[in-house]
Short mmCIF file of C-alpha atoms in Angstrom, two decimals:
data_model
loop_
_atom_site.label_atom_id
_atom_site.label_comp_id
_atom_site.label_asym_id
_atom_site.label_seq_id
_atom_site.Cartn_x
_atom_site.Cartn_y
_atom_site.Cartn_z
CA MET A 1 -0.23 0.22 -0.15
CA ALA A 2 1.55 3.77 -1.15
CA ASP A 3 2.05 6.01 1.74
CA SER A 4 0.23 10.71 1.26
CA THR A 5 2.72 10.81 -1.19
CA GLY A 6 1.85 7.76 -3.31
CA GLN A 7 4.95 5.51 -2.85
CA GLU A 8 5.47 2.33 -0.36
CA PRO A 9 6.88 3.14 2.96
CA THR A 10 10.08 1.88 3.67
CA GLU A 11 12.00 0.84 6.35
CA THR A 12 13.61 3.59 9.00
CA GLY A 13 17.56 3.30 9.34
CA HIS A 14 20.52 3.36 7.56
CA THR A 15 21.29 1.51 5.00
CA GLY A 16 25.25 2.22 5.11
CA ALA A 17 27.57 0.96 7.56
CA VAL A 18 30.29 2.75 7.51
CA VAL A 19 29.83 6.54 8.10
CA ALA A 20 31.08 8.63 5.44
CA ASP A 21 30.75 11.76 3.41
CA PRO A 22 29.13 12.78 0.58
CA TYR A 23 33.06 12.79 -1.12
CA ASP A 24 33.43 10.06 0.19
CA ARG A 25 31.08 7.52 -1.28
CA MET A 26 31.31 9.72 -4.33
CA ALA A 27 34.71 8.34 -4.70
CA TRP A 28 33.24 4.92 -4.13
CA ARG A 29 31.07 6.24 -7.14
CA ASP A 30 33.68 7.20 -9.32
CA LEU A 31 35.62 3.70 -9.06
CA TYR A 32 32.94 1.71 -9.45
CA ALA A 33 31.82 3.02 -12.81
CA ARG A 34 35.38 2.67 -14.02
CA SER A 35 35.62 -0.79 -12.85
CA ALA A 36 34.32 -3.30 -14.69
CA ALA A 37 35.75 -6.09 -12.29
CA LEU A 38 33.76 -4.22 -9.49
CA ARG A 39 30.89 -4.18 -11.49
CA GLU A 40 30.46 -7.62 -12.31
CA LEU A 41 31.08 -8.49 -8.99
CA ALA A 42 28.23 -6.39 -7.59
CA ALA A 43 25.90 -8.08 -10.76
CA GLU A 44 26.40 -11.65 -9.77
CA LEU A 45 25.66 -10.94 -6.45
CA ALA A 46 23.01 -8.95 -6.72
CA ALA A 47 21.36 -11.91 -9.05
CA ARG A 48 21.76 -14.46 -6.07
CA HIS A 49 21.92 -11.84 -2.26
CA ALA A 50 20.04 -8.93 -1.58
CA HIS A 51 21.83 -5.48 -0.49
CA THR A 52 25.21 -6.61 -1.92
CA THR A 53 25.92 -3.55 -3.21
CA ASP A 54 25.59 -1.59 -0.20
CA LEU A 55 27.88 -4.20 1.38
CA LEU A 56 30.78 -4.08 -0.76
CA ALA A 57 30.44 -0.02 -0.30
CA ASP A 58 31.25 -0.69 2.70
CA ALA A 59 34.01 -3.31 2.49
CA PHE A 60 35.34 -0.45 0.09
CA LEU A 61 34.93 2.64 2.80
CA ALA A 62 36.01 0.73 5.23
CA ALA A 63 39.68 -0.13 3.33
CA TYR A 64 40.09 3.93 2.41
CA LEU A 65 39.19 5.69 4.65
CA ALA A 66 41.58 7.26 7.00
CA ALA A 67 39.57 6.56 9.97
CA PRO A 68 36.33 4.59 9.02
CA ARG A 69 33.89 4.05 12.01
CA VAL A 70 30.99 1.27 11.43
CA ARG A 71 27.48 2.90 12.69
CA GLU A 72 25.68 1.19 15.76
CA ALA A 73 23.12 -2.15 14.85
CA ALA A 74 20.93 0.57 16.30
CA GLU A 75 21.34 3.02 13.49
CA MET A 76 20.79 0.44 11.23
CA ALA A 77 18.19 -0.49 8.68
CA PRO A 78 16.80 -3.95 9.53
CA SER A 79 17.98 -5.31 6.25
CA ARG A 80 21.38 -4.05 6.65
CA LEU A 81 22.56 -5.50 10.00
CA PHE A 82 24.08 -8.19 8.21
CA ASN A 83 26.15 -6.04 6.52
CA ARG A 84 27.51 -4.22 9.19
CA GLU A 85 27.81 -7.18 11.14
CA VAL A 86 30.03 -8.23 8.39
CA VAL A 87 32.07 -4.91 8.10
CA ALA A 88 31.93 -5.12 11.27
CA GLU A 89 34.05 -8.08 11.77
CA LEU A 90 36.09 -7.23 8.76
CA ALA A 91 37.74 -3.93 10.88
CA ALA A 92 38.49 -5.78 14.02
CA SER A 93 39.91 -8.85 11.99
CA PRO A 94 43.44 -9.23 13.15
CA GLY A 95 45.01 -8.38 9.38
CA PHE A 96 43.40 -4.89 9.17
CA ALA A 97 45.63 -2.59 10.32
CA ALA A 98 48.02 -3.90 7.74
CA LEU A 99 45.59 -3.52 5.25
CA ARG A 100 44.76 -0.53 5.83
CA ARG A 101 48.68 0.69 5.72
CA GLU A 102 48.18 -0.59 1.92
CA THR A 103 44.42 0.81 1.09
CA ALA A 104 44.04 4.39 3.34
CA GLY A 105 43.95 7.08 0.93
CA ASP A 106 43.90 4.97 -2.62
CA PRO A 107 40.86 3.69 -4.12
CA TYR A 108 42.60 1.39 -6.32
CA ALA A 109 44.62 0.20 -3.69
CA ALA A 110 40.89 -0.26 -1.62
CA ALA A 111 39.16 -1.45 -4.58
CA LEU A 112 41.71 -4.04 -5.56
CA ALA A 113 41.51 -5.23 -1.49
CA VAL A 114 37.21 -5.62 -2.36
CA LEU A 115 38.01 -7.63 -4.96
CA ALA A 116 40.41 -10.06 -3.49
CA GLU A 117 37.98 -9.72 -0.26
CA ALA A 118 34.98 -11.94 -2.61
CA PRO A 119 35.68 -15.24 -2.45
CA ALA A 120 35.05 -15.50 0.98
CA LEU A 121 31.97 -12.92 1.46
CA ARG A 122 30.65 -14.85 -1.90
CA LEU A 123 30.63 -18.34 -0.11
CA LEU A 124 29.47 -16.83 3.67
CA LEU A 125 26.84 -15.16 1.60
CA ASP A 126 25.73 -18.08 0.11
CA ARG A 127 26.05 -19.75 3.64
CA THR A 128 23.58 -16.97 5.97
CA GLU A 129 20.50 -16.80 2.77
CA PRO A 130 18.44 -17.92 5.66
CA VAL A 131 20.21 -15.11 8.00
CA ARG A 132 18.96 -11.61 5.24
CA GLU A 133 16.39 -13.73 4.43
CA ALA A 134 14.92 -13.36 8.24
CA ALA A 135 16.13 -10.10 8.28
CA ASP A 136 14.00 -8.97 5.24
CA ARG A 137 11.25 -10.48 7.18
CA ALA A 138 11.62 -8.11 10.06
CA ALA A 139 11.60 -5.16 7.71
CA GLU A 140 8.74 -6.17 5.57
CA ALA A 141 6.58 -6.67 9.09
CA ARG A 142 8.52 -3.57 10.55
CA ARG A 143 6.66 -1.85 7.42
CA SER A 144 3.32 -4.04 7.62
CA ALA A 145 2.74 -2.44 11.43
CA GLY A 146 3.09 0.97 9.68
CA ARG A 147 0.30 0.91 7.82
CA PRO A 148 -2.62 0.59 9.64
CA ALA A 149 -1.52 3.47 11.65
CA ARG A 150 -1.34 5.69 8.71
CA THR A 151 -4.39 4.47 7.01
CA ALA A 152 -6.27 5.41 10.19
CA GLY A 153 -4.59 9.10 10.49
CA GLU A 154 -5.15 9.02 6.56
CA THR A 155 -8.76 8.05 7.26
CA ALA A 156 -9.39 10.49 10.33
CA ARG A 157 -7.90 13.62 8.51
CA GLN A 158 -10.68 12.99 5.40
CA ALA A 159 -12.99 12.43 7.89
CA GLY A 160 -12.38 15.88 9.89
CA ALA A 161 -12.21 18.23 6.34
CA THR A 162 -15.62 17.06 5.47
CA ALA A 163 -16.86 17.41 8.44
CA GLY A 164 -15.55 21.27 8.16
CA ALA A 165 -16.66 21.92 5.10
CA LEU A 166 -20.87 20.74 5.80
CA GLY A 167 -19.79 23.00 9.67
CA ALA A 168 -20.28 20.47 11.82
CA GLY A 169 -18.56 17.88 14.41
CA ALA A 170 -19.93 14.54 13.61
CA THR A 171 -18.65 11.90 16.57
CA SER A 172 -19.12 8.20 16.05
CA SER A 173 -21.87 6.53 18.42
CA ASP A 174 -19.05 5.96 21.51
CA GLY A 175 -17.95 9.79 21.27
CA ALA A 176 -14.57 8.85 19.41
CA ALA A 177 -14.13 11.82 16.61
CA GLY A 178 -13.90 9.75 13.62
CA PRO A 179 -14.22 6.42 12.56
CA ALA A 180 -12.75 4.27 14.36
CA SER A 181 -9.00 2.41 13.00
CA ALA A 182 -8.12 -0.78 13.42
CA PRO A 183 -5.96 -1.38 15.95
CA ALA A 184 -2.52 -1.98 14.98
CA ALA A 185 -1.07 -3.93 18.63
CA PRO A 186 -1.08 -7.41 16.01
CA ALA A 187 1.17 -6.25 13.32
CA GLY A 188 3.39 -4.47 15.87
CA GLN A 189 3.65 -7.70 17.59
CA ALA A 190 4.55 -9.35 15.00
CA ALA A 191 6.47 -6.98 13.42
CA SER A 192 9.00 -7.30 17.17
CA ARG A 193 8.91 -11.74 16.90
CA ALA A 194 9.93 -11.09 13.20
CA GLU A 195 12.62 -8.52 14.00
CA ALA A 196 13.68 -10.96 17.75
CA ALA A 197 13.91 -14.34 15.18
CA ALA A 198 15.89 -12.27 12.59
CA ARG A 199 18.69 -11.32 15.98
CA GLN A 200 18.80 -14.19 17.15
CA ALA A 201 19.75 -15.81 13.46
CA LEU A 202 22.22 -13.09 12.77
CA GLU A 203 23.47 -13.87 16.78
CA ALA A 204 23.75 -17.31 15.73
CA ALA A 205 25.92 -16.91 12.39
CA THR A 206 28.07 -14.48 13.61
CA PRO A 207 31.15 -16.69 14.53
CA GLY A 208 30.93 -18.19 11.25
CA ILE A 209 31.04 -14.63 9.86
CA ARG A 210 33.76 -13.92 11.80
CA ALA A 211 36.06 -16.51 10.85
CA ALA A 212 34.74 -15.49 6.99
CA ALA A 213 36.13 -11.94 7.66
CA ARG A 214 39.17 -13.21 9.20
CA THR A 215 39.72 -15.42 6.42
CA ALA A 216 39.20 -12.26 3.55
CA THR A 217 41.01 -9.55 5.28
CA ALA A 218 43.72 -12.26 4.89
CA GLN A 219 43.46 -12.65 1.87
CA ALA A 220 43.11 -8.84 0.97
CA VAL A 221 46.48 -8.06 2.95
CA ARG A 222 48.02 -10.66 0.66
CA VAL A 223 46.40 -9.70 -2.51
CA THR A 224 47.62 -5.55 -1.85
CA ARG A 225 50.74 -6.63 -0.56
CA GLU A 226 52.01 -8.43 -3.28
CA GLU A 227 50.81 -5.85 -5.72
CA ALA A 228 52.83 -3.35 -3.94
CA ALA A 229 55.35 -4.98 -4.27
CA LEU A 230 55.78 -5.71 -7.88
CA MET A 231 55.01 -2.19 -8.33
CA ARG A 232 58.08 -1.29 -5.85
CA ALA A 233 60.16 -4.14 -8.11
CA TRP A 234 59.23 -2.71 -11.63
CA GLY A 235 60.59 1.15 -9.50
CA VAL A 236 57.13 2.50 -9.81
CA GLY A 237 56.35 4.92 -6.75
CA HIS A 238 53.29 5.00 -4.25
CA GLY A 239 53.04 9.06 -5.64
CA GLU A 240 53.01 7.89 -9.02
CA LEU A 241 50.88 5.66 -9.15
CA GLU A 242 48.13 8.02 -7.43
CA ARG A 243 48.62 10.18 -10.23
CA MET A 244 47.82 7.25 -12.55
CA PRO A 245 44.58 6.70 -13.87
CA TYR A 246 42.30 3.74 -12.19
CA GLU A 247 42.18 2.20 -15.99
CA GLU A 248 45.73 2.90 -16.75
CA ARG A 249 46.72 1.49 -13.17
CA ALA A 250 45.10 -1.80 -13.82
CA ARG A 251 46.64 -2.60 -17.44
CA LEU A 252 50.64 -1.79 -15.67
CA ALA A 253 49.21 -3.66 -12.89
CA GLU A 254 48.31 -6.86 -14.80
CA ARG A 255 50.85 -6.38 -17.72
CA LEU A 256 53.48 -6.62 -14.56
CA ARG A 257 52.26 -9.89 -13.57
CA THR A 258 52.01 -11.54 -16.88
CA GLY A 259 54.60 -10.14 -18.65
CA ARG A 260 58.24 -12.11 -20.18
CA LEU A 261 60.16 -11.40 -16.23
CA ALA A 262 57.36 -11.22 -14.08
CA ARG A 263 58.19 -14.19 -12.23
CA TRP A 264 61.55 -12.70 -11.60
CA ALA A 265 60.00 -9.77 -9.67
CA GLU A 266 61.01 -10.94 -6.82
CA LEU A 267 64.85 -10.78 -7.88
CA ILE A 268 64.38 -7.47 -10.18
CA GLY A 269 63.41 -5.80 -6.29
CA ARG A 270 66.28 -7.53 -4.33
CA PHE A 271 68.35 -6.43 -7.10
CA ARG A 272 67.04 -2.65 -6.66
CA GLN A 273 66.99 -3.07 -2.71
CA MET A 274 70.80 -3.87 -3.04
CA ALA A 275 71.99 -1.36 -4.73
CA ASP A 276 69.90 0.98 -2.91
CA GLY A 277 72.09 0.30 0.76
CA GLU A 278 74.74 0.14 -1.60
CA ARG A 279 74.39 3.91 -2.93
CA ALA A 280 73.26 4.29 1.03
CA ARG A 281 76.91 3.37 2.65
CA LYS A 282 78.81 5.17 -0.73
CA VAL A 283 81.08 8.25 0.83
CA GLU A 284 80.92 10.92 -1.40
CA ASN A 285 84.51 12.13 -2.41
CA ALA A 286 86.24 9.23 -0.54
CA THR A 287 88.65 6.64 -3.58
CA GLY A 288 89.28 4.22 -1.57
CA GLU A 289 91.64 2.62 1.35
CA LEU A 290 93.79 4.72 2.86
CA ILE A 291 98.05 3.82 2.52
CA GLY A 292 99.57 6.45 2.77
CA VAL A 293 100.72 10.53 2.53
CA THR A 294 100.91 12.23 -1.44
CA LEU A 295 101.50 15.62 -2.66
CA GLY A 296 98.59 17.43 -4.86
CA ASP A 297 96.18 19.91 -4.87
CA ASP A 298 92.68 17.53 -3.95
CA LEU A 299 91.40 20.44 -0.97
CA SER A 300 89.26 17.44 -0.17
CA ARG A 301 91.99 15.33 1.25
CA VAL A 302 94.00 17.77 2.76
CA LEU A 303 95.99 16.82 6.23
CA PRO A 304 95.15 18.76 9.52
CA SER A 305 98.27 19.89 9.42
CA GLU A 306 98.03 21.49 6.06
CA LEU A 307 94.45 23.27 6.92
CA ALA A 308 96.15 24.30 9.87
CA HIS A 309 98.25 26.70 8.22
CA LEU A 310 95.12 28.69 7.41
CA GLY A 311 94.73 29.54 10.98
CA LEU A 312 97.75 31.55 10.81
CA PRO A 313 97.85 35.37 8.50
CA GLU A 314 101.14 34.34 7.71
CA LEU A 315 101.27 30.63 6.57
CA ARG A 316 98.33 31.32 4.51
CA ALA A 317 100.41 32.55 2.05
CA VAL A 318 102.32 29.71 1.77
CA PHE A 319 99.36 27.27 1.75
CA ALA A 320 98.32 29.28 -1.52
CA ALA A 321 101.84 28.81 -3.25
CA ARG A 322 101.81 25.30 -2.23
CA TYR A 323 98.37 24.42 -3.01
CA ALA A 324 99.21 26.34 -6.89
CA ALA A 325 102.07 24.26 -7.24
CA GLY A 326 100.17 21.25 -6.20
CA GLU A 327 102.53 20.19 -3.17
CA LEU A 328 99.88 20.18 -0.14
CA MET A 329 100.02 17.37 1.60
CA LEU A 330 97.01 14.07 1.06
CA TYR A 331 95.84 10.92 2.69
CA ASP A 332 96.40 8.75 -0.50
CA SER A 333 94.31 5.66 -1.08
CA ARG A 334 93.57 3.19 -3.83
CA GLY A 335 90.17 0.60 -4.59
CA GLU A 336 87.51 2.05 -5.15
CA GLN A 337 87.58 4.98 -7.73
CA THR A 338 85.72 8.38 -7.69
CA THR A 339 82.17 8.06 -9.84
CA GLY A 340 81.84 9.29 -12.82
CA GLN A 341 79.59 12.38 -14.46
CA GLY A 342 78.41 10.63 -17.43
CA ALA A 343 75.87 8.36 -18.45
CA VAL A 344 75.62 5.16 -17.14
CA ILE A 345 75.04 2.68 -20.22
CA ALA A 346 74.67 -1.12 -19.48
CA CYS A 347 74.73 -3.18 -22.72
CA VAL A 348 73.14 -6.58 -21.98
CA ASP A 349 73.01 -9.80 -24.27
CA THR A 350 69.93 -10.90 -25.53
CA SER A 351 71.04 -13.78 -27.14
CA HIS A 352 69.27 -17.11 -27.17
CA SER A 353 71.79 -18.72 -24.68
CA MET A 354 70.99 -16.32 -22.47
CA TYR A 355 67.99 -18.09 -21.63
CA GLU A 356 69.39 -20.21 -19.83
CA GLU A 357 68.17 -20.97 -16.49
CA GLY A 358 71.32 -20.89 -13.46
CA PRO A 359 70.90 -21.11 -9.62
CA GLY A 360 67.09 -21.52 -8.26
CA GLY A 361 65.99 -21.39 -12.07
CA ILE A 362 66.30 -17.94 -12.23
CA THR A 363 67.41 -17.07 -15.94
CA ARG A 364 70.47 -15.31 -16.66
CA GLU A 365 68.47 -13.06 -18.81
CA ALA A 366 66.46 -12.65 -15.31
CA TRP A 367 69.40 -11.60 -13.46
CA SER A 368 70.88 -9.28 -16.57
CA LYS A 369 67.81 -7.48 -17.05
CA ALA A 370 67.58 -6.42 -13.35
CA CYS A 371 70.93 -5.18 -13.27
CA ALA A 372 69.78 -3.20 -15.73
CA LEU A 373 67.04 -1.79 -13.88
CA ALA A 374 69.11 -1.26 -10.74
CA LEU A 375 71.54 1.10 -13.01
CA LEU A 376 68.48 2.52 -14.24
CA ASP A 377 68.04 3.55 -10.60
CA GLN A 378 71.35 4.02 -9.81
CA ALA A 379 71.92 7.04 -12.71
CA ARG A 380 68.93 8.66 -11.85
CA HIS A 381 70.15 8.83 -8.09
CA ALA A 382 73.03 10.31 -8.56
CA ARG A 383 71.46 12.93 -12.15
CA ARG A 384 73.00 10.76 -15.45
CA ASP A 385 71.20 9.78 -18.05
CA PHE A 386 71.15 6.36 -18.56
CA VAL A 387 71.10 4.64 -22.24
CA GLY A 388 70.10 0.32 -22.21
CA ILE A 389 71.26 -1.70 -24.98
CA LEU A 390 69.92 -4.57 -26.24
CA PHE A 391 72.65 -6.79 -28.13
CA SER A 392 73.04 -10.00 -29.68
CA ALA A 393 74.56 -10.39 -32.85
CA ALA A 394 76.25 -7.76 -34.59
CA ASP A 395 72.90 -6.99 -37.24
CA LYS A 396 70.59 -6.72 -33.60
CA LEU A 397 71.13 -3.91 -31.38
CA GLN A 398 68.81 -2.17 -29.68
CA VAL A 399 68.88 1.33 -27.87
CA PHE A 400 66.90 2.40 -25.28
CA ARG A 401 67.81 6.06 -23.52
CA PHE A 402 66.28 8.10 -20.15
CA PRO A 403 67.71 11.51 -20.15
CA ALA A 404 68.33 12.06 -16.59
CA GLY A 405 66.27 15.52 -16.31
CA ARG A 406 63.13 13.63 -17.54
CA PRO A 407 60.79 10.96 -15.79
CA ALA A 408 61.47 7.53 -17.16
CA PRO A 409 58.19 6.42 -18.21
CA VAL A 410 56.98 3.15 -16.66
CA GLU A 411 56.14 1.67 -20.13
CA ARG A 412 59.65 2.08 -21.48
CA VAL A 413 60.83 0.59 -18.74
CA LEU A 414 59.27 -2.24 -19.08
CA GLU A 415 59.35 -2.69 -22.97
CA PHE A 416 63.26 -2.19 -22.05
CA ALA A 417 63.27 -5.30 -19.46
CA GLU A 418 60.85 -7.22 -21.58
CA THR A 419 62.90 -6.82 -25.29
CA PHE A 420 64.85 -10.30 -26.29
CA LEU A 421 66.48 -10.20 -30.17
CA GLY A 422 67.80 -13.62 -29.58
CA GLY A 423 70.34 -14.84 -31.54
CA GLY A 424 74.13 -14.61 -31.67
CA THR A 425 77.10 -12.61 -29.41
CA SER A 426 78.94 -9.78 -30.52
CA TYR A 427 80.66 -6.77 -28.38
CA GLN A 428 81.84 -4.38 -30.98
CA ARG A 429 78.77 -3.36 -32.27
CA PRO A 430 77.45 -2.83 -28.61
CA LEU A 431 80.38 -0.87 -27.35
CA SER A 432 80.73 1.28 -30.13
CA ALA A 433 77.54 2.88 -29.92
CA ALA A 434 78.30 3.28 -26.17
CA ALA A 435 81.38 4.79 -27.18
CA ALA A 436 79.38 7.25 -29.45
CA LEU A 437 76.41 7.65 -27.10
CA LEU A 438 79.40 8.96 -24.24
CA ALA A 439 81.14 11.51 -27.80
CA GLU A 440 77.91 12.69 -28.02
CA GLU A 441 76.95 13.91 -24.66
CA PHE A 442 80.98 14.92 -23.92
CA ASP A 443 80.98 17.04 -27.61
CA THR A 444 77.45 18.57 -26.00
CA ALA A 445 77.58 18.94 -22.48
CA ALA A 446 80.90 18.47 -21.86
CA ARG A 447 80.27 15.68 -19.70
CA GLY A 448 83.01 12.81 -19.62
CA ARG A 449 84.19 9.73 -17.68
CA GLY A 450 81.23 7.53 -18.60
CA ASP A 451 80.56 3.90 -17.55
CA ILE A 452 79.43 1.42 -19.29
CA VAL A 453 78.66 -1.83 -18.26
CA LEU A 454 79.28 -4.76 -20.27
CA ILE A 455 76.26 -8.04 -19.05
CA THR A 456 77.31 -11.53 -21.63
CA ASP A 457 77.79 -14.82 -21.15
CA ASP A 458 79.35 -15.61 -24.16
CA GLU A 459 83.35 -14.87 -25.61
CA CYS A 460 83.52 -12.15 -29.43
CA GLY A 461 86.42 -11.98 -30.88
CA VAL A 462 87.27 -7.92 -31.97
CA THR A 463 89.64 -6.78 -34.77
CA GLU A 464 93.07 -5.29 -33.70
CA GLN A 465 91.72 -2.14 -36.02
CA TRP A 466 88.11 -2.11 -33.71
CA THR A 467 90.48 -2.50 -30.53
CA ARG A 468 92.56 0.78 -31.51
CA GLU A 469 89.58 2.87 -32.17
CA TRP A 470 88.24 1.63 -29.24
CA GLN A 471 91.90 2.70 -27.17
CA GLU A 472 91.87 5.99 -28.65
CA ALA A 473 87.68 6.83 -27.28
CA ARG A 474 88.80 5.53 -23.86
CA HIS A 475 91.72 7.96 -23.80
CA ARG A 476 89.50 10.99 -25.25
CA LEU A 477 86.44 10.16 -22.94
CA GLY A 478 87.89 9.19 -20.04
CA PHE A 479 84.65 6.33 -19.23
CA ARG A 480 85.31 2.83 -17.85
CA LEU A 481 84.18 -0.64 -18.78
CA PHE A 482 82.60 -3.09 -15.84
CA GLY A 483 81.68 -6.41 -17.41
CA PHE A 484 79.91 -9.09 -15.99
CA ALA A 485 80.91 -13.00 -17.52
CA VAL A 486 77.22 -13.97 -16.19
CA GLY A 487 77.50 -18.42 -16.39
CA ALA A 488 80.24 -18.63 -18.63
CA PRO A 489 83.41 -17.92 -16.24
CA THR A 490 86.09 -19.13 -19.04
CA ALA A 491 85.53 -15.66 -20.27
CA THR A 492 86.77 -14.32 -17.38
CA ALA A 493 90.07 -15.71 -18.40
CA SER A 494 93.67 -14.61 -17.74
CA GLY A 495 93.77 -13.41 -21.56
CA SER A 496 90.56 -13.55 -22.74
CA VAL A 497 88.74 -10.72 -25.19
CA LEU A 498 86.56 -9.20 -22.17
CA GLU A 499 89.88 -9.12 -19.77
CA ALA A 500 91.51 -6.96 -21.87
CA LEU A 501 88.61 -4.52 -22.63
CA CYS A 502 87.68 -3.88 -19.08
CA ASP A 503 88.52 -2.00 -16.29
CA ASN A 504 86.59 -4.33 -14.21
CA LEU A 505 85.79 -7.96 -14.58
CA ARG A 506 84.14 -10.64 -12.79
CA PRO A 507 82.28 -13.95 -13.14
CA ILE A 508 78.69 -14.54 -11.93
CA GLU A 509 77.96 -18.20 -11.31
CA ASP A 510 75.23 -18.22 -8.60
CA LEU A 511 72.44 -16.72 -10.20
CA THR A 512 70.06 -15.93 -6.74
CA ASP A 513 73.38 -13.89 -5.19
CA VAL A 514 72.85 -9.53 -6.27
CA ARG A 515 75.22 -9.12 -3.78
CA ALA A 516 78.37 -10.43 -6.21
CA ALA A 517 76.97 -6.52 -8.11
CA ALA A 518 77.46 -4.89 -5.06
CA ASP A 519 80.40 -3.26 -4.72
CA LEU A 520 79.39 -2.01 -8.82
CA PHE A 521 76.64 0.00 -6.85
CA ARG A 522 79.77 1.87 -5.40
CA LEU A 523 82.12 2.44 -7.67
CA ILE A 524 78.99 3.88 -10.64
#
């Protein structure tokens, strides 16, 4: 029956279990409109269970809000008490605080948490259908209990209007004004009984709801942490993710999960963490182990006794003269050399043999690409250009440039990491390309002392003419060549081509050991 507005009377109370302002609910509606996965989940659940879209919204808001608050049961519409109980148990789960560290303020991560919770929620809804049916019966009974009173009130209003029009105050034979209304007590009692039954059913289901909520939260924590770790492993910062549109972020996550190097994300992450730690250990202007005293004009290594001369006006001229002549006493050292200023160039072998697996099932390619991505981080941290050169046979070469003054697009980084050329191995063309890039940088920006890192698993010959040109370029530009022979110990043997070309060469046998390259990130 409709009320005086022509609408069927509805139950009182809130339909949303989480207290949220309109802007927060707008975030949910906006995300829902853009996420096909959320809409498909909502449609699937709504086809079998009532009020499930409200439940998904509550689960999202609980994960998204900075300080979520679940409404008291007395504030809720009876039909949504089940939703309220589920969300309350989610918020009380042991892992909920850990989940919110990944999702608070991040609508994408909160939506990912909802999707991760879906299997546990789906099973819970199937098992507790009678509980929600009891709540719906209670809600309908309460609506029905309100109808007689509304009907009587409308009849009395109409009777009063008629009496006024006739100018008479008609009364019923028992002295009551207007017709007697139907008694509401039986309907009210029925509603109370239905509500009591619904409460009992919900209380009986609470242990199962609690267990399902804990399972759902644990699954959401696992999924959101894995995705956050995946993004970090590939060098995608949190700030960059927050600025990324939902659709683009979803596509990026899918590509990272399913790309060629997806299974090596943990290795890539360990490489980057190791490199970051080595950067923290590196002392600026320190050149290695102190071995004595020498003469020179490097003020960063002047002995304290020399600096003391500056404190005496009569000796300042002596200090200046010795500085001009390069005869100041300095600490002498050996070992690690100062870092370069020019570009960092990673020449990565992508010949067929790089597919070969080593310990832990890690391929040579995976180790090499992880090292190259860490070098990209290293270059950007030092505000140096980075160039990735992928090579194999002499006719196969691909160059990826990442200038220091511009952002490194994630799509371009992934393209560099996932490209594989195949074929044989030739050093000459990639090293010549690297030297040409350093020469261009030197001629246009006057930056020298670049660093080239050659990562390969094979040996190959070089011509005498090429070797002469290479040595001339190295002398003019002042660059260094670091070499890694991955799974190829003979390539580092005395007298090998790599041993003759590289300033610093080492074999890599254990592909699970990222520390084998640690000192590289203190030198570059």
